[in-house]
CSV table of C-alpha atoms in Angstrom, one decimal:
chain,number,residue,atom,x,y,z
A,109,MET,CA,-27.3,34.2,29.0
A,110,ASN,CA,-26.9,37.4,30.9
A,111,ILE,CA,-24.2,39.4,29.0
A,112,ASP,CA,-24.8,43.2,28.8
A,113,LYS,CA,-23.5,44.2,25.4
A,114,LYS,CA,-22.8,47.7,26.6
A,115,THR,CA,-20.6,46.9,29.5
A,116,GLY,CA,-19.2,43.6,28.3
A,117,TYR,CA,-18.2,40.8,30.7
A,118,ARG,CA,-18.4,41.4,34.4
A,119,PRO,CA,-17.2,39.6,37.5
A,120,GLY,CA,-20.7,38.3,38.2
A,121,ASN,CA,-21.2,36.7,34.8
A,122,LEU,CA,-21.2,32.9,34.6
A,123,MET,CA,-18.1,31.5,32.9
A,124,LYS,CA,-20.3,29.3,30.7
A,125,ASP,CA,-22.2,32.5,29.5
A,126,LEU,CA,-18.9,33.9,28.3
A,127,ILE,CA,-18.3,30.8,26.2
A,128,SER,CA,-21.8,30.8,24.9
A,129,ASP,CA,-21.4,34.4,23.9
A,130,ASN,CA,-18.0,33.7,22.2
A,131,SER,CA,-16.7,30.2,21.9
A,132,LEU,CA,-13.4,31.5,20.6
A,133,LEU,CA,-12.6,32.5,24.2
A,134,LEU,CA,-11.7,28.9,25.0
A,135,PRO,CA,-8.1,29.3,24.0
A,136,ALA,CA,-7.8,32.5,26.1
A,137,ILE,CA,-9.3,30.8,29.1
A,138,SER,CA,-6.7,28.0,28.9
A,139,ARG,CA,-3.9,30.5,28.5
A,140,PHE,CA,-4.8,32.0,31.8
A,141,ASP,CA,-4.2,28.4,33.2
A,142,ILE,CA,-7.8,28.1,34.2
A,143,ALA,CA,-9.1,24.6,34.7
A,144,PHE,CA,-12.2,23.6,32.8
A,145,GLY,CA,-15.1,22.1,34.7
A,146,PHE,CA,-16.1,25.3,36.3
A,147,GLY,CA,-19.9,24.5,36.1
A,148,ASP,CA,-22.0,27.4,37.1
A,149,ASP,CA,-19.2,29.4,38.7
A,150,THR,CA,-19.0,33.1,38.1
A,151,VAL,CA,-16.0,34.8,36.6
A,152,GLN,CA,-15.0,36.0,40.0
A,153,GLN,CA,-15.3,32.6,41.6
A,154,THR,CA,-13.3,30.9,38.8
A,155,CYS,CA,-10.5,33.5,38.8
A,156,LYS,CA,-10.2,33.3,42.6
A,157,GLU,CA,-10.1,29.5,42.5
A,158,ASN,CA,-7.4,29.5,39.8
A,159,ASP,CA,-5.3,32.3,41.2
A,160,VAL,CA,-6.0,34.5,38.1
A,161,ASP,CA,-6.0,38.3,38.2
A,162,ILE,CA,-9.6,39.0,37.4
A,163,THR,CA,-9.1,42.5,36.0
A,164,THR,CA,-6.6,41.2,33.5
A,165,PHE,CA,-8.8,38.2,32.6
A,166,LEU,CA,-11.8,40.4,31.9
A,167,CYS,CA,-9.9,43.0,30.0
A,168,VAL,CA,-8.5,40.3,27.6
A,169,CYS,CA,-11.8,38.6,27.2
A,170,ASN,CA,-13.7,41.8,26.5
A,171,LEU,CA,-11.0,42.9,24.0
A,172,LEU,CA,-11.2,39.6,22.1
A,173,SER,CA,-15.0,39.7,22.0
A,174,GLY,CA,-15.2,43.3,20.8
A,175,TYR,CA,-16.5,44.8,24.0
A,176,SER,CA,-15.2,47.9,25.8
A,177,TYR,CA,-12.4,47.3,28.1
A,178,ASP,CA,-10.4,49.2,30.8
A,179,ALA,CA,-6.7,48.4,30.8
A,180,THR,CA,-5.6,50.9,33.4
A,181,ALA,CA,-5.6,48.4,36.3
A,182,ILE,CA,-4.5,45.2,34.7
A,183,SER,CA,-1.4,43.3,35.9
A,184,LEU,CA,1.5,43.4,33.5
A,185,THR,CA,3.0,40.3,35.1
A,186,SER,CA,-0.3,38.4,34.7
A,187,LEU,CA,-0.5,39.5,31.0
A,188,MET,CA,3.0,38.4,30.3
A,189,GLY,CA,2.1,35.0,31.7
A,190,TYR,CA,-0.9,34.8,29.4
A,191,LEU,CA,1.2,35.7,26.4
A,192,GLU,CA,3.9,33.2,27.2
A,193,ARG,CA,1.3,30.4,27.5
A,194,ALA,CA,-0.2,31.5,24.2
A,195,HIS,CA,3.2,31.2,22.6
A,196,SER,CA,3.5,27.6,24.0
A,197,SER,CA,0.1,26.8,22.7
A,198,PHE,CA,0.9,27.9,19.2
A,199,LEU,CA,4.4,26.3,19.0
A,200,GLU,CA,3.6,23.1,20.9
A,201,VAL,CA,0.0,22.4,19.9
A,202,THR,CA,-1.6,24.4,17.1
A,203,LEU,CA,1.2,24.6,14.5
A,204,PRO,CA,2.4,20.9,14.9
A,205,LYS,CA,-1.3,19.8,14.6
A,206,ILE,CA,-1.7,21.7,11.4
A,207,ARG,CA,1.4,20.1,9.9
A,208,HIS,CA,0.3,16.6,10.9
A,209,HIS,CA,-3.1,17.2,9.3
A,210,LEU,CA,-1.6,18.7,6.1
A,211,ILE,CA,0.7,15.7,5.7
A,212,ASP,CA,-2.2,13.4,6.3
A,213,ALA,CA,-4.4,15.3,3.8
A,214,ILE,CA,-2.0,15.8,0.8
A,215,ASN,CA,-2.1,13.2,-1.9
A,216,PHE,CA,1.6,12.9,-2.6
A,217,ASN,CA,0.8,10.8,-5.7
A,218,VAL,CA,-0.7,13.8,-7.5
A,219,SER,CA,2.6,15.7,-7.4
A,220,SER,CA,5.2,14.7,-4.9
A,221,GLU,CA,7.5,17.6,-5.8
A,222,VAL,CA,4.8,20.2,-5.3
A,223,ALA,CA,3.5,18.6,-2.1
A,224,LEU,CA,7.0,18.5,-0.6
A,225,LEU,CA,7.5,22.2,-1.5
A,226,LEU,CA,4.3,23.1,0.3
A,227,ILE,CA,5.3,21.3,3.4
A,228,ARG,CA,8.7,23.0,3.3
A,229,PHE,CA,7.0,26.3,2.9
A,230,TYR,CA,4.9,25.6,6.0
A,231,ASP,CA,8.0,24.5,8.0
A,232,ASN,CA,9.8,27.7,7.1
A,233,TYR,CA,6.8,29.7,8.2
A,234,VAL,CA,6.8,27.8,11.6
A,235,ASP,CA,10.5,28.5,12.0
A,236,GLU,CA,9.8,32.3,11.5
A,237,VAL,CA,7.0,32.2,14.1
A,238,LYS,CA,9.1,30.3,16.6
A,239,LYS,CA,11.9,32.9,16.3
A,240,HIS,CA,9.4,35.7,16.7
A,241,MET,CA,7.9,34.2,19.8
A,242,GLU,CA,11.1,33.1,21.4
A,243,TYR,CA,12.5,36.7,20.9
A,244,GLU,CA,9.4,38.0,22.8
A,245,ASN,CA,9.9,35.4,25.6
A,246,GLU,CA,13.6,35.8,26.0
A,247,VAL,CA,14.2,39.5,25.2
A,248,ILE,CA,11.0,41.5,25.4
A,249,PHE,CA,9.6,39.9,28.6
A,250,ARG,CA,13.0,39.9,30.3
A,251,TYR,CA,13.2,43.6,29.4
A,252,VAL,CA,9.8,44.3,30.9
A,253,GLN,CA,10.6,42.3,34.0
A,254,GLN,CA,13.7,44.4,34.5
A,255,LEU,CA,11.6,47.5,34.2
A,256,LEU,CA,9.2,46.2,36.9
A,257,ASN,CA,12.2,45.4,39.1
A,258,GLY,CA,13.6,49.0,38.7
A,259,GLU,CA,16.6,47.7,36.6
A,260,PRO,CA,15.8,49.1,33.1
A,261,GLU,CA,17.9,48.4,30.0
A,262,GLU,CA,19.1,51.9,28.9
A,263,ASN,CA,19.8,50.9,25.3
A,264,PHE,CA,16.4,49.5,24.5
A,265,ASN,CA,12.8,50.6,24.6
A,266,ILE,CA,9.5,49.0,23.5
A,267,ALA,CA,9.1,51.3,20.5
A,268,GLN,CA,12.1,49.6,18.9
A,269,TYR,CA,10.2,46.3,19.1
A,270,SER,CA,6.7,47.7,18.2
A,271,GLU,CA,7.9,49.2,15.0
A,272,SER,CA,8.6,45.8,13.5
A,273,HIS,CA,5.9,43.9,15.4
A,274,ASP,CA,3.5,42.1,13.1
A,275,ASP,CA,0.8,39.5,13.3
A,276,THR,CA,2.8,36.7,11.6
A,277,VAL,CA,-0.3,35.7,9.6
A,278,GLU,CA,0.5,36.8,6.0
A,279,LYS,CA,2.6,33.8,5.1
A,280,LEU,CA,0.1,31.3,6.6
A,281,ASN,CA,-2.7,33.0,4.6
A,282,GLU,CA,-0.6,32.7,1.5
A,283,LEU,CA,-0.1,29.0,2.0
A,284,LYS,CA,-3.9,28.5,2.5
A,285,ASN,CA,-4.6,30.3,-0.7
A,286,ILE,CA,-2.1,28.2,-2.7
A,287,PHE,CA,-4.0,25.1,-1.6
A,288,ILE,CA,-7.4,26.6,-2.4
A,289,TYR,CA,-6.7,28.2,-5.7
A,290,HIS,CA,-3.8,26.2,-7.2
A,291,TYR,CA,-3.4,22.7,-5.7
A,292,LYS,CA,-5.5,20.4,-7.7
A,293,GLN,CA,-6.7,17.3,-5.7
A,294,LYS,CA,-10.0,15.5,-5.4
A,295,ASN,CA,-11.3,13.7,-2.3
A,296,ASN,CA,-10.5,16.8,-0.2
A,297,ALA,CA,-12.4,16.1,3.1
A,298,ARG,CA,-9.1,15.9,5.0
A,299,LEU,CA,-7.5,18.8,3.2
A,300,SER,CA,-10.6,20.9,3.9
A,301,GLY,CA,-10.2,20.0,7.6
A,302,ALA,CA,-6.6,21.0,7.6
A,303,LEU,CA,-7.4,24.3,5.8
A,304,LEU,CA,-10.1,25.0,8.4
A,305,ASP,CA,-7.4,24.5,11.1
A,306,ILE,CA,-5.3,27.1,9.3
A,307,ILE,CA,-8.3,29.6,9.2
A,308,VAL,CA,-8.9,29.1,13.0
A,309,CYS,CA,-5.2,29.6,13.6
A,310,GLU,CA,-5.2,32.8,11.6
A,311,ARG,CA,-8.0,34.2,13.7
A,312,ASP,CA,-6.2,33.1,16.9
A,313,LEU,CA,-2.9,34.7,15.8
A,314,LEU,CA,-4.7,38.0,14.9
A,315,SER,CA,-6.4,38.0,18.4
A,316,HIS,CA,-3.0,37.3,20.0
A,317,PHE,CA,-1.6,40.3,18.0
A,318,ASP,CA,-4.5,42.5,19.3
A,319,VAL,CA,-3.7,41.6,22.9
A,320,GLU,CA,0.0,42.5,22.3
A,321,SER,CA,-0.6,45.7,20.4
A,322,LYS,CA,-3.6,47.1,22.3
A,323,LEU,CA,-2.8,46.0,25.8
A,324,PHE,CA,0.8,44.8,26.3
A,325,ILE,CA,2.7,47.4,24.3
A,326,PRO,CA,0.8,50.5,25.6
A,327,LEU,CA,1.2,49.2,29.2
A,328,VAL,CA,5.0,48.9,28.7
A,329,GLU,CA,5.1,52.4,27.1
A,330,LYS,CA,3.4,53.7,30.2
A,331,LEU,CA,5.8,51.9,32.4
A,332,GLU,CA,8.7,53.4,30.6
A,333,LYS,CA,7.3,56.9,30.9
A,334,ASP,CA,6.7,56.4,34.7
A,335,LYS,CA,10.3,55.2,35.0
A,336,LYS,CA,11.6,58.3,33.1
A,337,LYS,CA,9.4,60.6,35.2
A,338,ASN,CA,10.8,59.0,38.4
A,339,GLY,CA,14.4,59.3,37.2
A,340,GLY,CA,14.8,55.6,36.8
A,341,THR,CA,16.0,55.2,40.3
A,342,GLN,CA,13.2,53.1,41.8
A,343,SER,CA,11.2,50.0,41.1
A,344,ILE,CA,8.2,50.8,39.0
A,345,ASP,CA,5.0,48.7,38.8
A,346,THR,CA,1.4,49.4,38.1
A,347,GLY,CA,0.8,48.6,41.8
A,348,SER,CA,4.0,49.8,43.5
A,349,GLU,CA,2.2,51.0,46.7
A,350,LYS,CA,0.6,47.6,47.0
A,351,ASP,CA,3.9,45.9,46.4
A,352,ASP,CA,5.4,47.9,49.3
A,353,ALA,CA,2.6,46.7,51.5
A,354,ILE,CA,3.2,43.1,50.3
A,355,SER,CA,6.9,43.3,51.2
A,356,ARG,CA,6.0,44.4,54.8
A,357,THR,CA,3.6,41.5,55.0
A,358,ILE,CA,6.2,38.8,54.6
A,359,ASN,CA,6.7,38.5,58.3
A,360,THR,CA,3.1,37.4,58.7
A,361,LEU,CA,3.7,34.3,56.5
A,362,SER,CA,4.3,31.0,58.2
A,363,GLU,CA,7.3,28.8,57.2
A,364,ARG,CA,4.9,26.4,55.5
A,365,GLU,CA,3.4,29.2,53.5
A,366,LYS,CA,6.9,30.3,52.5
A,367,ASP,CA,7.6,26.7,51.4
A,368,ILE,CA,4.5,26.7,49.2
A,369,ILE,CA,5.4,30.1,47.6
A,370,ARG,CA,8.9,28.7,46.8
A,371,CYS,CA,7.3,25.6,45.1
A,372,VAL,CA,4.9,27.8,43.1
A,373,ALA,CA,7.9,29.9,41.9
A,374,GLN,CA,9.6,26.7,40.8
A,375,GLY,CA,6.6,26.0,38.6
A,376,LYS,CA,5.1,23.1,40.7
A,377,VAL,CA,1.4,22.5,40.6
A,378,ASN,CA,-0.6,21.7,43.7
A,379,LYS,CA,-0.2,17.9,43.4
A,380,GLU,CA,3.5,18.2,43.1
A,381,ILE,CA,3.7,20.6,46.0
A,382,ALA,CA,1.6,18.2,48.1
A,383,ASP,CA,3.9,15.3,47.3
A,384,GLU,CA,7.1,17.3,48.0
A,385,LEU,CA,5.8,18.7,51.4
A,386,CYS,CA,4.0,15.4,52.4
A,387,ILE,CA,0.6,17.1,52.8
A,388,SER,CA,-2.7,16.8,51.0
A,389,VAL,CA,-3.7,18.7,47.9
A,390,HIS,CA,-6.6,20.1,49.9
A,391,THR,CA,-4.1,21.5,52.5
A,392,VAL,CA,-2.0,23.0,49.7
A,393,ALA,CA,-5.1,24.8,48.3
A,394,THR,CA,-6.0,26.1,51.7
A,395,HIS,CA,-2.6,27.5,52.2
A,396,ARG,CA,-2.6,29.1,48.8
A,397,ARG,CA,-6.0,30.8,49.6
A,398,ASN,CA,-4.5,32.1,52.9
A,399,ILE,CA,-1.4,33.3,51.1
A,400,SER,CA,-3.5,35.2,48.6
A,401,ALA,CA,-5.6,36.7,51.3
A,402,LYS,CA,-2.5,37.9,53.2
A,403,LEU,CA,-0.6,39.2,50.2
A,404,ASP,CA,-3.5,40.2,47.9
A,405,VAL,CA,-1.6,38.3,45.1
A,406,HIS,CA,-3.8,35.9,43.2
A,407,THR,CA,-1.6,34.5,40.4
A,408,SER,CA,1.3,32.1,40.2
A,409,ALA,CA,3.2,34.7,38.3
A,410,GLY,CA,2.6,37.3,41.0
A,411,LEU,CA,3.8,34.8,43.7
A,412,THR,CA,6.9,34.1,41.7
A,413,VAL,CA,7.8,37.8,41.5
A,414,PHE,CA,7.1,38.1,45.2
A,415,ALA,CA,9.4,35.2,45.9
A,416,ILE,CA,12.2,36.7,43.9
A,417,ILE,CA,11.9,40.2,45.4
A,418,ASN,CA,11.8,38.8,48.9
A,419,HIS,CA,14.6,36.4,48.4
A,420,LEU,CA,12.5,33.3,49.0
A,421,VAL,CA,14.0,31.7,45.8
A,422,ASP,CA,17.0,32.4,43.7
A,423,VAL,CA,16.1,33.6,40.2
A,424,ASN,CA,17.9,30.6,38.7
A,425,GLU,CA,15.4,28.3,40.5
A,426,VAL,CA,12.4,30.0,38.9
A,427,THR,CA,10.4,28.4,36.1
A,428,PRO,CA,9.9,31.1,33.4
A,429,MET,CA,6.4,32.7,33.7
């Protein structure tokens, strides 16, 4: 393993070395929509192949592993995509799995009333988390996208959100402690497994909170200051000069490349694009590499924003990032 503890993860490190150094990065890798099976590929090769902004990826991974990180050049759009996929992971995979394991582990014969109350406690907790994450998806991320598009919401700022922003872990920890200290049941192999799921989920939620509080919120605050400094009259982004160049580059795209960008913005994966356009998956991948080279946009979220800004798709056609 070739990880320099002083500098943290770098583009030339092997992906497998990152996982060997910190296996808890696996959820983060999946939330960047990176396919597993990367073998001996480096971080740079893997990010390029999966259309992931490498600066954002390394910043998140270094933060989660306790290494130094530089957030000055990361993509806010890419980070929002990561956070939204994290929300989906919690709401659609992790939390339902814990509920299933709890129901399977509890001996309802010991005390049916108490067991049902504990499950109801958990369900209420999940409802709270769902409301919290849906608010971020539907309100906070929409607000940030308006900022990026130069259309700010004058009656809102990220400070109003950050003041009440929490890690959503306290109630889950309370449920875990009830089981450990007060719920009397023998033959606890399955219950122990369910509680271990809760412990892992707690750590994951805390890491997610760190990404939001240490990366996302400070970036949005900077964006708001930039907007205020510029009088709020122009589109603000961390790479506005690059975006201007990208807009001028649209004329270099072929009609087929524009078709592929439209499909990406509509949330289609390469196989679906190939089927719709009657071409091979390999051809789609080749076109996407060419598009990335022309536009210097390497993420699906970035291509989606490009498609909207340049009127290749209507915003109503776009799959939320």
